[in-house]
Amino acid sequence: MNKASNKTPEIDESRTSNFIEHLIDADREAGKIAGPVHTRFPPEPNGFLHIGHAKSICLNFGLARKYGGLCNLRFDDTNPVKEEVRYVESIKEDVKWLGFDWGDREFYASDYFETLYEYAVQLIRKGKAYVDDLSPDQIREYRGTLSEPGRESPCRNRSIEENLDLFARMRAGEFKEGDRVLRARIDMSSGNLNLRDPVMYRIFKAHHHRTEDRWCIYPMYDWAHGQSDAIEGITHSICTLEFEDHRPLYDWFLDQLGIHHPRQIEFARLNLSYTVLSKRKLLQLVQENRVDGWDDPRMPTISGLRRRGYTPESIRDFCDRIGVAKANSTVDIALLEHCLREDLNRSAPRVMAVLDPLRIVIENYPEGQVEEMEGENNPEDPAAGSRKISFTRELYIEREDFMEDPPKKFFRLAPGREVRLKHAYIIKCETVVKDESTGEVVELRCTYDPATRSGEADGRKVKGTLHWVSAEHAVNAEVRLYDHLFTTANPGDEKENPDFTMALNAESLKILTNCKLEPSLKGTRPGDRFQFLRMGYFSVDLESAPERPIFNRAVTLRDTWARIVKKEGA
RNA sequence: UGGGGCGUGGCGAAGUGGUCUAACGCACCGGAUUCUGAUUCCGGCACUCCUAGGUUCGAAUCCUAGCGCCCCAGCCA
């Protein structure tokens, strides 16, 4: 039930095309690309993927699909001190789960270390790269500032022979970390700081998750990325805005090497309201235990969204709808939620679950009698069929569905008032039983109208319909209610929030341990998704066990009543 | 005069000189239907496209000048 569809994502013809597609169209018309369009998704395995990466994944794989080309999965694993295999595993799982297939094209920048090394030697031979002995601090100092040019390193004019020798000795492990680097020899006075002799290789005596201890010099991203794309024959290298300044550097490398030139196109990364999408901040939340790991259902990570109950379809739909452009923007998280509701509305079975139970006794209903009521599983999908639900004298209803002294617009249960119990009868609240000492309502004594059984013609209409569960048949469960992780729309904005953790929502998780579910929910498995009638969409949590079911609220239903209360009660 | 980008409704985003008193989606505001206050449906929501000039019969789209916002000074990616 609710298994992720294995179908490959379809192309939505109604979607308007984005500027990247216009550029690719132009390239093809101009005959600039020989074969099919070839893209790649290039994550660094130093953290878990989040919804922002989903945008990039959908874009890159989507472009390949649209143009009948291919998209590679390539790990940019050039920094061994930050990368781990568990991250590559999680990334592969997430991309797969999202519904994309990279076939046998699973690559690693580390696959190209030897080639990259040879390329570097070529640049040294051309006098376009040199080994620098400056310390990190000195290099920074020599780089100049945004408005002043830099100065050339004393090592800049070393002989080719000396550079070749030194570089080989760097590789051989003769120097300590930080002692020497290989730099491109470009222009220390360039207005573009990336061209002020950028570092190509640094020394790390670190264990790499793939190349193990074979290397002690590692290429910088800027040196590895463009060449990796070239090696793979990427036609269109899609990346985010901050790399726009790096494009001239990539072009320079490629020109010096005289190899294939992918076209780089930059787009604006995703920002989402009420959450953060920076790997650094997400890592911090995990490390400081502000959340329960990378897959905490409040996290905007793919694994968090999955655990929360999001479907891959809804995430892909979201990525389609937000569009692709160059203007920085923040998408309202309500759109993501809308996409999930829309998907689950048509696919999730309806069930009844009482989260905060209030006992009611139907005084004129025979003790011991059980009636099997018919309940449709999904009004949006007749093929989903129906199920039997036991109706008895003692039931649970939602505590918030009763008010002793209700406002005029409240059309749920109140003393003397009638409501329909979904799939069952119309009942009337006769008396309210309270705890003598606390005044708390502990039970409602009601009567039912036998002539109003669900499905049978009845002339009577009541304003409200409530969900309920037979007390005798109820399954106990834990339900976790999630809300936005942050209380402000832009928690990641450093000017608004110097310390983004101050904006953490203290009420982002509420655990309810006394929930009553209808018995059909007994055999569920982690990942199964349901609509709890009138309450929202819920999914079975990873930690759920048959004897201790746990449900996560993925998203609430639209709630007009809550809005009225908020508007009038404020 | 450091370099590179971006500015269309509350939020995204189409639009590439005439059909723009500007598509579409989200949000929001009505109203209809409803045994989920859900869904669905119907209607509303920019005389205006950062501003000011200019070109043109005609500009969100072209030109000029301003203004605002974002990115870059990691041996991170």
XYZ file of C-alpha atoms (C1' of nucleotides) in Angstrom:
647
model
C 0.000 0.000 0.000
C 1.335 3.396 -0.903
C 4.473 1.912 -2.249
C 6.564 4.396 -4.153
C 5.731 4.030 -7.787
C 8.390 2.450 -9.927
C 7.271 4.363 -12.931
C 9.790 6.780 -14.250
C 8.734 10.365 -13.688
C 6.813 11.740 -16.589
C 7.410 14.965 -18.369
C 4.737 17.489 -17.582
C 3.857 19.062 -20.892
C 1.868 21.822 -19.234
C 4.908 23.162 -17.431
C 6.429 26.218 -19.039
C 10.025 25.767 -20.009
C 12.806 27.475 -18.096
C 15.747 29.562 -19.222
C 18.102 26.578 -19.127
C 15.956 24.741 -21.640
C 15.961 27.838 -23.837
C 19.764 27.859 -23.754
C 19.984 24.156 -24.518
C 17.491 24.567 -27.358
C 19.651 27.332 -28.763
C 22.782 25.186 -28.455
C 21.151 22.347 -30.305
C 19.790 24.572 -33.047
C 23.187 26.148 -33.465
C 24.663 22.673 -33.739
C 26.938 23.303 -30.804
C 26.517 19.906 -29.267
C 27.419 16.814 -31.172
C 25.562 14.041 -29.401
C 22.722 13.922 -26.918
C 22.416 16.235 -23.944
C 24.447 14.887 -21.054
C 24.126 16.257 -17.533
C 25.257 15.174 -14.105
C 24.284 15.513 -10.475
C 27.523 16.114 -8.520
C 27.040 15.939 -4.736
C 29.873 15.970 -2.233
C 29.398 13.041 0.163
C 29.749 15.156 3.279
C 26.149 15.212 4.445
C 22.639 14.147 3.602
C 20.710 15.386 0.612
C 17.951 17.922 1.215
C 15.034 19.368 -0.709
C 17.375 21.870 -2.373
C 19.337 18.969 -3.823
C 16.049 17.483 -4.986
C 15.602 20.593 -7.112
C 18.981 20.000 -8.703
C 18.364 16.270 -9.134
C 14.995 16.843 -10.796
C 16.549 19.517 -12.980
C 19.540 17.469 -14.134
C 17.786 14.144 -14.585
C 14.751 15.953 -15.976
C 16.824 17.744 -18.618
C 18.434 14.466 -19.656
C 15.047 12.816 -19.929
C 13.472 15.681 -21.808
C 16.248 15.719 -24.401
C 16.666 11.969 -24.615
C 20.114 12.142 -23.027
C 21.787 10.865 -19.894
C 22.516 12.098 -16.415
C 25.465 10.824 -14.375
C 25.707 10.559 -10.635
C 29.132 11.828 -9.693
C 30.464 12.209 -6.206
C 32.734 15.208 -5.845
C 34.934 13.499 -3.302
C 37.986 15.716 -3.327
C 38.151 16.439 0.389
C 38.827 13.276 2.403
C 38.616 15.011 5.753
C 34.919 15.769 5.341
C 33.631 12.836 3.368
C 32.294 9.472 4.463
C 30.941 6.340 2.817
C 27.740 6.500 4.818
C 26.994 9.738 3.040
C 27.489 8.207 -0.390
C 25.166 5.395 0.619
C 22.472 7.770 1.793
C 22.808 9.905 -1.336
C 22.365 6.897 -3.609
C 19.358 5.751 -1.637
C 17.760 9.189 -1.800
C 18.276 9.709 -5.539
C 16.870 6.267 -6.186
C 13.929 6.856 -3.900
C 13.171 10.102 -5.695
C 12.711 7.958 -8.780
C 15.857 8.563 -10.788
C 18.200 6.060 -12.339
C 21.822 6.739 -13.228
C 22.295 3.279 -14.694
C 25.932 2.252 -14.575
C 27.128 5.825 -14.573
C 28.112 6.095 -10.930
C 31.302 8.103 -10.935
C 33.670 9.701 -8.485
C 35.987 12.626 -8.920
C 38.496 10.368 -7.165
C 38.306 8.056 -10.206
C 40.098 10.832 -12.049
C 42.873 11.595 -9.549
C 45.552 10.084 -11.767
C 44.325 11.909 -14.875
C 44.044 15.128 -12.934
C 47.603 14.683 -11.766
C 48.767 14.289 -15.349
C 46.800 17.356 -16.359
C 48.504 19.286 -13.587
C 51.885 18.173 -14.858
C 50.903 19.429 -18.304
C 50.121 22.848 -16.871
C 53.443 22.936 -15.039
C 55.226 22.064 -18.288
C 53.432 24.951 -19.991
C 54.545 27.257 -17.216
C 50.929 27.628 -16.140
C 51.237 26.162 -12.674
C 53.776 26.318 -9.886
C 54.497 24.956 -6.465
C 54.151 27.621 -3.809
C 55.874 27.530 -0.418
C 53.801 30.321 1.075
C 51.840 29.499 4.217
C 48.037 29.666 4.152
C 48.184 33.015 5.940
C 50.691 34.394 3.491
C 48.674 33.225 0.533
C 45.672 35.062 1.905
C 47.728 38.145 2.467
C 49.227 38.024 -1.028
C 45.773 37.560 -2.567
C 44.881 41.193 -1.978
C 41.343 42.320 -1.318
C 38.126 42.782 -3.251
C 39.205 46.219 -4.385
C 42.988 45.914 -4.407
C 45.078 43.651 -6.585
C 47.149 40.863 -5.101
C 50.910 40.397 -5.163
C 52.843 37.664 -6.847
C 54.343 34.935 -4.721
C 58.165 34.762 -4.619
C 57.784 31.193 -5.870
C 55.788 32.188 -8.911
C 58.741 32.184 -11.260
C 60.349 28.919 -10.315
C 61.716 26.879 -13.152
C 59.582 24.241 -14.747
C 62.082 21.600 -13.684
C 61.967 22.673 -10.076
C 58.163 22.759 -10.130
C 58.028 19.280 -11.655
C 60.390 17.988 -9.014
C 58.619 19.658 -6.126
C 55.176 18.529 -7.316
C 56.380 14.931 -7.615
C 57.772 15.168 -4.102
C 54.458 16.571 -2.854
C 52.796 13.488 -4.239
C 55.483 11.291 -2.725
C 54.651 12.619 0.703
C 57.891 14.458 1.376
C 56.199 17.556 2.780
C 53.925 18.235 5.680
C 50.326 19.377 5.380
C 50.201 23.091 4.661
C 53.821 23.300 3.633
C 53.286 23.528 -0.093
C 50.514 23.788 -2.654
C 50.291 23.690 -6.407
C 48.837 26.883 -7.848
C 47.640 27.873 -11.277
C 49.642 30.749 -12.704
C 47.033 33.167 -13.972
C 46.695 36.782 -12.875
C 47.246 38.182 -9.392
C 45.603 41.463 -10.360
C 42.394 40.064 -11.749
C 39.180 41.595 -10.490
C 37.933 38.035 -10.217
C 39.631 36.609 -7.163
C 39.262 33.096 -8.508
C 41.840 33.957 -11.125
C 44.481 35.178 -8.639
C 46.551 32.023 -8.886
C 44.071 29.626 -7.306
C 45.284 26.607 -5.374
C 44.968 23.383 -7.357
C 46.423 20.865 -4.916
C 46.879 20.795 -1.178
C 48.510 18.215 1.043
C 46.267 16.062 3.229
C 47.759 13.075 4.977
C 44.284 11.715 5.284
C 42.528 8.459 4.534
C 40.145 8.765 1.606
C 36.985 6.649 1.585
C 37.796 5.329 -1.893
C 41.443 5.881 -2.712
C 42.390 4.998 0.847
C 46.031 5.995 1.469
C 47.244 6.133 -2.100
C 47.271 9.916 -2.202
C 48.468 12.623 0.081
C 47.742 15.481 -2.274
C 44.163 16.200 -3.156
C 42.747 18.385 -5.936
C 40.674 21.388 -5.004
C 37.079 21.340 -6.206
C 37.817 24.107 -8.699
C 40.569 22.072 -10.258
C 38.659 18.796 -10.251
C 35.174 19.775 -11.224
C 35.461 21.148 -14.720
C 37.880 18.448 -15.784
C 35.614 15.753 -14.356
C 32.768 17.131 -16.436
C 35.020 17.200 -19.474
C 36.172 13.631 -18.957
C 32.592 12.439 -18.714
C 31.593 14.320 -21.835
C 29.064 16.446 -20.019
C 27.414 18.848 -22.460
C 25.639 21.031 -19.931
C 27.070 21.526 -16.489
C 24.250 22.886 -14.340
C 25.260 24.474 -11.066
C 24.231 27.152 -8.607
C 24.784 30.898 -8.825
C 27.801 31.130 -6.558
C 29.864 29.320 -9.190
C 29.227 31.968 -11.798
C 32.500 33.651 -10.813
C 34.326 30.370 -11.164
C 33.295 29.800 -14.757
C 36.167 31.892 -16.176
C 38.572 29.752 -14.185
C 37.049 26.504 -15.423
C 37.199 27.842 -18.959
C 40.827 28.770 -18.477
C 41.746 25.279 -17.276
C 39.901 23.636 -20.131
C 41.491 25.954 -22.663
C 44.978 25.323 -21.319
C 44.372 21.592 -21.470
C 42.647 21.764 -24.805
C 39.920 19.317 -23.791
C 36.139 19.115 -24.135
C 34.281 22.196 -22.968
C 30.970 21.595 -21.231
C 28.654 24.595 -21.085
C 28.095 25.735 -17.534
C 24.729 27.255 -16.674
C 23.975 28.632 -13.227
C 20.607 28.787 -11.484
C 19.407 30.046 -8.100
C 19.430 27.519 -5.311
C 16.242 26.810 -3.411
C 15.349 28.559 -0.199
C 12.326 27.370 1.749
C 10.456 29.312 4.400
C 10.488 28.159 8.035
C 13.532 25.973 7.560
C 17.225 26.103 6.702
C 18.844 24.529 3.666
C 22.507 24.900 4.331
C 24.487 21.745 4.919
C 26.494 23.469 7.591
C 23.403 24.461 9.546
C 21.727 21.092 9.097
C 24.889 19.384 10.319
C 24.882 21.678 13.342
C 21.281 20.738 14.171
C 22.260 17.091 14.062
C 25.485 17.479 16.033
C 23.904 19.621 18.738
C 20.997 17.192 19.009
C 18.485 19.902 18.205
C 16.848 17.200 16.092
C 16.951 13.450 16.194
C 19.429 12.837 13.385
C 19.542 13.588 9.669
C 16.274 11.774 9.091
C 14.318 13.505 11.830
C 10.904 14.109 10.239
C 11.273 17.825 10.881
C 14.407 18.025 8.774
C 14.179 19.245 5.168
C 16.422 16.370 4.173
C 15.158 13.807 1.690
C 15.437 11.149 4.380
C 13.577 13.362 6.844
C 10.801 14.081 4.389
C 10.594 10.405 3.522
C 10.311 9.456 7.176
C 7.744 12.174 7.707
C 5.546 10.618 5.040
C 6.336 12.632 1.916
C 6.040 10.780 -1.378
C 8.662 11.014 -4.121
C 5.871 12.077 -6.478
C 4.989 15.061 -4.316
C 8.603 16.195 -4.103
C 9.050 15.917 -7.848
C 5.843 17.822 -8.383
C 7.101 20.516 -6.033
C 10.362 20.787 -7.946
C 8.415 21.152 -11.182
C 6.234 23.866 -9.789
C 8.881 26.091 -8.224
C 10.527 26.668 -11.571
C 14.148 27.436 -12.323
C 15.514 30.962 -12.579
C 18.484 33.137 -11.692
C 16.797 35.378 -9.122
C 17.350 34.472 -5.476
C 14.042 33.504 -3.979
C 12.363 31.820 -1.055
C 9.568 29.408 -1.766
C 6.706 29.208 0.713
C 6.795 25.849 2.458
C 2.997 25.849 2.066
C 3.590 24.927 -1.571
C 5.509 21.796 -0.564
C 2.707 20.899 1.822
C 0.138 21.513 -0.868
C 1.928 19.119 -3.222
C 1.863 16.389 -0.587
C -1.827 16.909 0.175
C -2.683 16.812 -3.481
C -0.839 13.532 -3.966
C -2.093 11.877 -0.804
C -5.646 13.084 -1.318
C -5.918 10.816 -4.323
C -3.883 7.919 -2.991
C -4.088 7.645 0.800
C -6.689 5.345 2.375
C -8.985 7.051 4.866
C -9.130 5.696 8.371
C -10.449 6.936 11.699
C -8.068 7.691 14.526
C -8.769 9.597 17.712
C -5.671 11.418 18.868
C -6.932 12.919 22.096
C -9.725 10.603 23.211
C -12.910 11.563 25.054
C -15.131 8.642 26.028
C -18.792 8.695 25.097
C -21.508 6.227 26.048
C -24.610 5.839 23.893
C -27.208 5.196 26.530
C -29.919 3.847 24.279
C -27.593 1.527 22.381
C -27.763 -2.097 23.585
C -24.897 -3.192 25.739
C -22.736 -5.797 24.075
C -24.105 -5.105 20.592
C -21.640 -4.674 17.741
C -22.659 -3.405 14.321
C -20.319 -3.597 11.357
C -20.521 -0.272 9.581
C -19.355 0.123 6.002
C -16.632 2.689 5.419
C -15.320 3.717 2.011
C -11.541 3.602 1.898
C -11.094 6.561 -0.395
C -13.833 8.772 -1.817
C -11.377 9.890 -4.513
C -10.773 6.329 -5.635
C -13.737 3.943 -5.863
C -11.346 1.101 -6.654
C -9.963 1.392 -3.137
C -13.105 -0.379 -1.897
C -14.439 -0.334 1.621
C -13.969 -1.888 5.028
C -16.050 -2.798 8.057
C -15.864 -0.697 11.175
C -17.252 -1.915 14.485
C -19.794 0.348 16.142
C -20.532 -0.172 19.824
C -22.103 1.518 22.832
C -18.867 2.995 24.083
C -16.765 5.064 21.750
C -13.974 7.583 21.689
C -14.302 10.903 19.941
C -11.783 13.718 19.618
C -11.749 15.837 22.738
C -11.585 19.029 20.682
C -14.828 17.998 18.960
C -16.774 18.773 22.112
C -17.348 22.127 23.769
C -19.461 22.737 26.786
C -20.187 26.314 25.869
C -19.562 26.603 22.150
C -19.523 29.729 20.011
C -22.244 30.068 17.372
C -20.178 28.776 14.489
C -19.046 25.609 16.266
C -21.013 22.798 14.745
C -19.589 19.859 16.532
C -20.803 18.294 19.770
C -22.136 20.279 22.731
C -24.777 19.668 25.396
C -28.117 19.125 23.687
C -26.580 19.217 20.213
C -26.539 16.618 17.483
C -23.761 15.470 15.182
C -23.278 12.594 12.806
C -20.715 9.956 13.555
C -19.029 9.244 10.244
C -20.221 6.011 8.639
C -22.663 5.535 11.576
C -25.508 7.337 13.336
C -26.571 10.756 14.397
C -26.071 11.141 18.107
C -27.110 13.731 20.644
C -25.183 14.803 23.706
C -27.441 14.419 26.736
C -25.202 14.893 29.752
C -21.658 15.807 30.559
C -19.789 13.838 33.180
C -17.027 15.691 34.955
C -14.333 14.890 37.420
C -15.596 16.322 40.725
C -12.269 17.682 41.820
C -10.761 19.017 38.607
C -13.870 19.903 36.655
C -12.426 18.109 33.667
C -14.904 16.526 31.277
C -14.314 12.779 31.530
C -17.253 11.355 29.606
C -20.292 12.244 27.556
C -23.611 10.445 27.843
C -25.349 10.457 24.493
C -28.300 8.941 22.653
C -28.448 7.851 19.042
C -31.190 7.894 16.452
C -31.544 4.354 15.030
C -33.228 5.762 11.922
C -30.117 7.576 10.787
C -27.779 4.721 10.071
C -25.206 5.610 7.465
C -26.088 4.666 3.934
C -29.802 4.499 4.641
C -32.007 7.277 3.419
C -32.480 9.884 6.070
C -34.069 13.234 5.704
C -32.159 14.772 8.541
C -29.113 16.878 8.088
C -26.712 17.867 10.808
C -23.947 20.399 10.487
C -21.118 18.356 11.890
C -19.636 14.944 11.259
C -17.143 13.460 13.685
C -14.707 10.593 13.481
C -14.750 8.007 16.248
C -13.361 4.659 17.327
C -15.052 1.847 19.251
C -13.519 1.781 22.732
C -13.564 -1.975 22.871
C -11.879 -2.401 19.492
C -9.461 0.515 19.559
C -5.754 -0.023 18.947
C -3.474 2.073 21.120
C -0.807 4.041 19.378
C 1.693 6.840 19.636
C 1.307 9.745 17.273
C 3.922 12.392 16.625
C 2.691 15.776 15.503
C 5.219 17.893 13.662
C 5.227 21.568 13.007
C 7.691 23.892 11.273
C 11.200 23.539 12.683
C 11.542 27.303 13.008
C 9.236 30.062 14.134
C 10.400 32.637 11.618
C 10.032 32.559 7.854
C 13.743 33.133 7.195
C 15.684 31.492 10.012
C 18.757 31.197 7.804
C 18.987 34.939 7.230
C 22.162 35.859 9.092
C 21.154 39.498 9.443
C 17.781 38.681 10.972
C 19.144 35.766 12.984
C 22.825 35.904 13.894
C 22.226 32.613 15.703
C 19.661 30.665 13.758
C 19.111 28.181 16.584
C 17.387 30.972 18.515
C 14.546 30.705 16.028
C 14.026 26.993 16.621
C 10.384 26.159 17.273
C 10.110 24.670 20.753
C 6.811 23.122 19.728
C 7.899 21.529 16.496
C 7.220 18.085 17.945
C 4.332 16.953 20.124
C 4.152 13.339 21.108
C 0.732 11.883 21.849
C 0.850 8.500 23.549
C -2.786 7.726 24.200
C -4.203 7.636 20.705
C -6.985 5.280 19.668
C -6.948 3.846 16.173
C -9.479 1.819 14.283
C -8.432 -1.864 14.177
C -7.745 -1.904 10.442
C -4.511 -0.087 11.293
C -3.110 -3.112 13.058
C -0.961 -4.650 10.342
C 0.690 -1.555 8.958
C 4.323 -1.340 8.018
C 6.800 1.533 8.252
C 6.233 3.945 5.395
C 2.520 3.192 4.946
C 0.507 6.358 4.535
C -3.050 7.191 5.550
C -5.437 10.027 5.898
C -6.723 10.117 9.454
C -10.154 11.500 8.720
C -10.398 15.199 9.587
C -6.913 15.150 11.168
C -4.360 15.003 8.393
C -2.047 12.644 6.569
C 0.017 10.265 8.656
C 2.652 7.670 7.952
C 3.953 4.748 9.945
C 7.288 5.654 11.494
C 10.516 3.705 11.082
C 10.502 2.897 14.788
C 6.958 1.607 14.713
C 6.426 -1.968 15.913
C 3.286 -4.129 15.856
C 2.952 -3.973 19.618
C 3.739 -0.286 19.696
C 2.541 1.478 16.548
C 3.925 4.953 15.898
C 2.528 7.383 13.361
C 4.016 10.611 12.073
C 1.828 13.436 10.938
C 3.131 14.364 7.512
C 0.818 17.314 7.030
C -2.516 18.506 8.356
C -5.624 18.807 6.255
C -6.624 22.309 5.254
C -8.526 23.493 8.273
C -11.128 26.188 7.734
C -12.369 25.921 11.292
C -8.928 26.514 12.738
C -8.741 29.621 10.606
C -12.091 30.900 11.885
C -10.999 30.314 15.467
C -7.762 32.117 14.857
C -9.448 35.046 13.175
C -12.243 35.506 15.689
C -10.472 34.334 18.796
C -7.498 36.587 18.419
C 34.843 52.582 -12.257
C 37.339 45.494 -7.890
C 34.682 41.355 -10.349
C 30.154 38.582 -11.220
C 24.774 38.316 -11.014
C 19.591 39.676 -10.122
C 15.154 43.101 -9.836
C 7.231 41.159 -12.879
C 1.280 40.842 -7.191
C 2.100 38.361 -0.185
C 5.425 33.945 -2.317
C 7.225 31.500 -6.735
C 7.071 32.163 -11.977
C 5.623 32.854 -17.486
C 6.537 36.709 -20.780
C 12.179 37.446 -25.729
C 8.616 45.111 -29.215
C 1.875 44.773 -30.888
C -3.235 39.326 -29.176
C -0.223 42.458 -21.899
C -5.663 47.143 -18.473
C 0.555 40.774 -17.811
C -0.324 33.300 -18.058
C -0.024 29.687 -14.376
C 0.653 27.761 -9.315
C 0.788 28.676 -3.935
C -1.198 31.897 -0.269
C -5.318 34.898 0.779
C -10.730 36.507 0.370
C -15.703 35.324 -0.877
C -19.667 31.708 -2.460
C -21.818 26.539 -4.048
C -21.686 21.211 -3.161
C -20.226 17.735 0.724
C -21.966 11.846 6.143
C -14.035 14.502 6.258
C -15.377 22.569 8.527
C -11.275 17.688 3.627
C -11.798 17.131 -1.598
C -14.315 19.353 -5.788
C -16.521 23.576 -8.120
C -17.297 28.823 -9.223
C -15.686 33.923 -8.470
C -12.126 37.766 -6.558
C -6.985 39.086 -6.024
C -0.712 43.797 -10.705
C -4.233 49.835 -15.734
C 1.079 47.478 -14.121
C 6.271 44.992 -14.738
C 12.674 48.621 -9.204
C 12.838 54.231 -10.511
C 13.503 58.215 -13.973
C 14.288 59.637 -18.718
C 14.594 58.211 -23.979
C 13.708 55.334 -28.851
C 9.065 53.715 -31.301
C 2.654 54.481 -34.207
C 3.353 50.879 -30.074
C 7.959 48.800 -24.529
C 7.661 44.342 -18.917
C 10.279 43.437 -23.428
C 15.233 48.143 -26.882
C 18.710 52.437 -25.046
C 20.662 55.678 -21.027
C 21.167 57.004 -16.046
C 20.039 55.994 -11.176
C 18.378 52.853 -6.986
C 18.059 48.227 -4.417
C 19.410 43.150 -3.402
C 22.724 38.703 -3.779
C 27.691 36.241 -4.466
C 33.361 36.370 -4.252
C 39.212 37.801 -0.247
C 38.843 28.458 2.238
C 45.188 24.869 1.325
C 35.584 24.061 1.563
C 32.284 22.471 -2.157
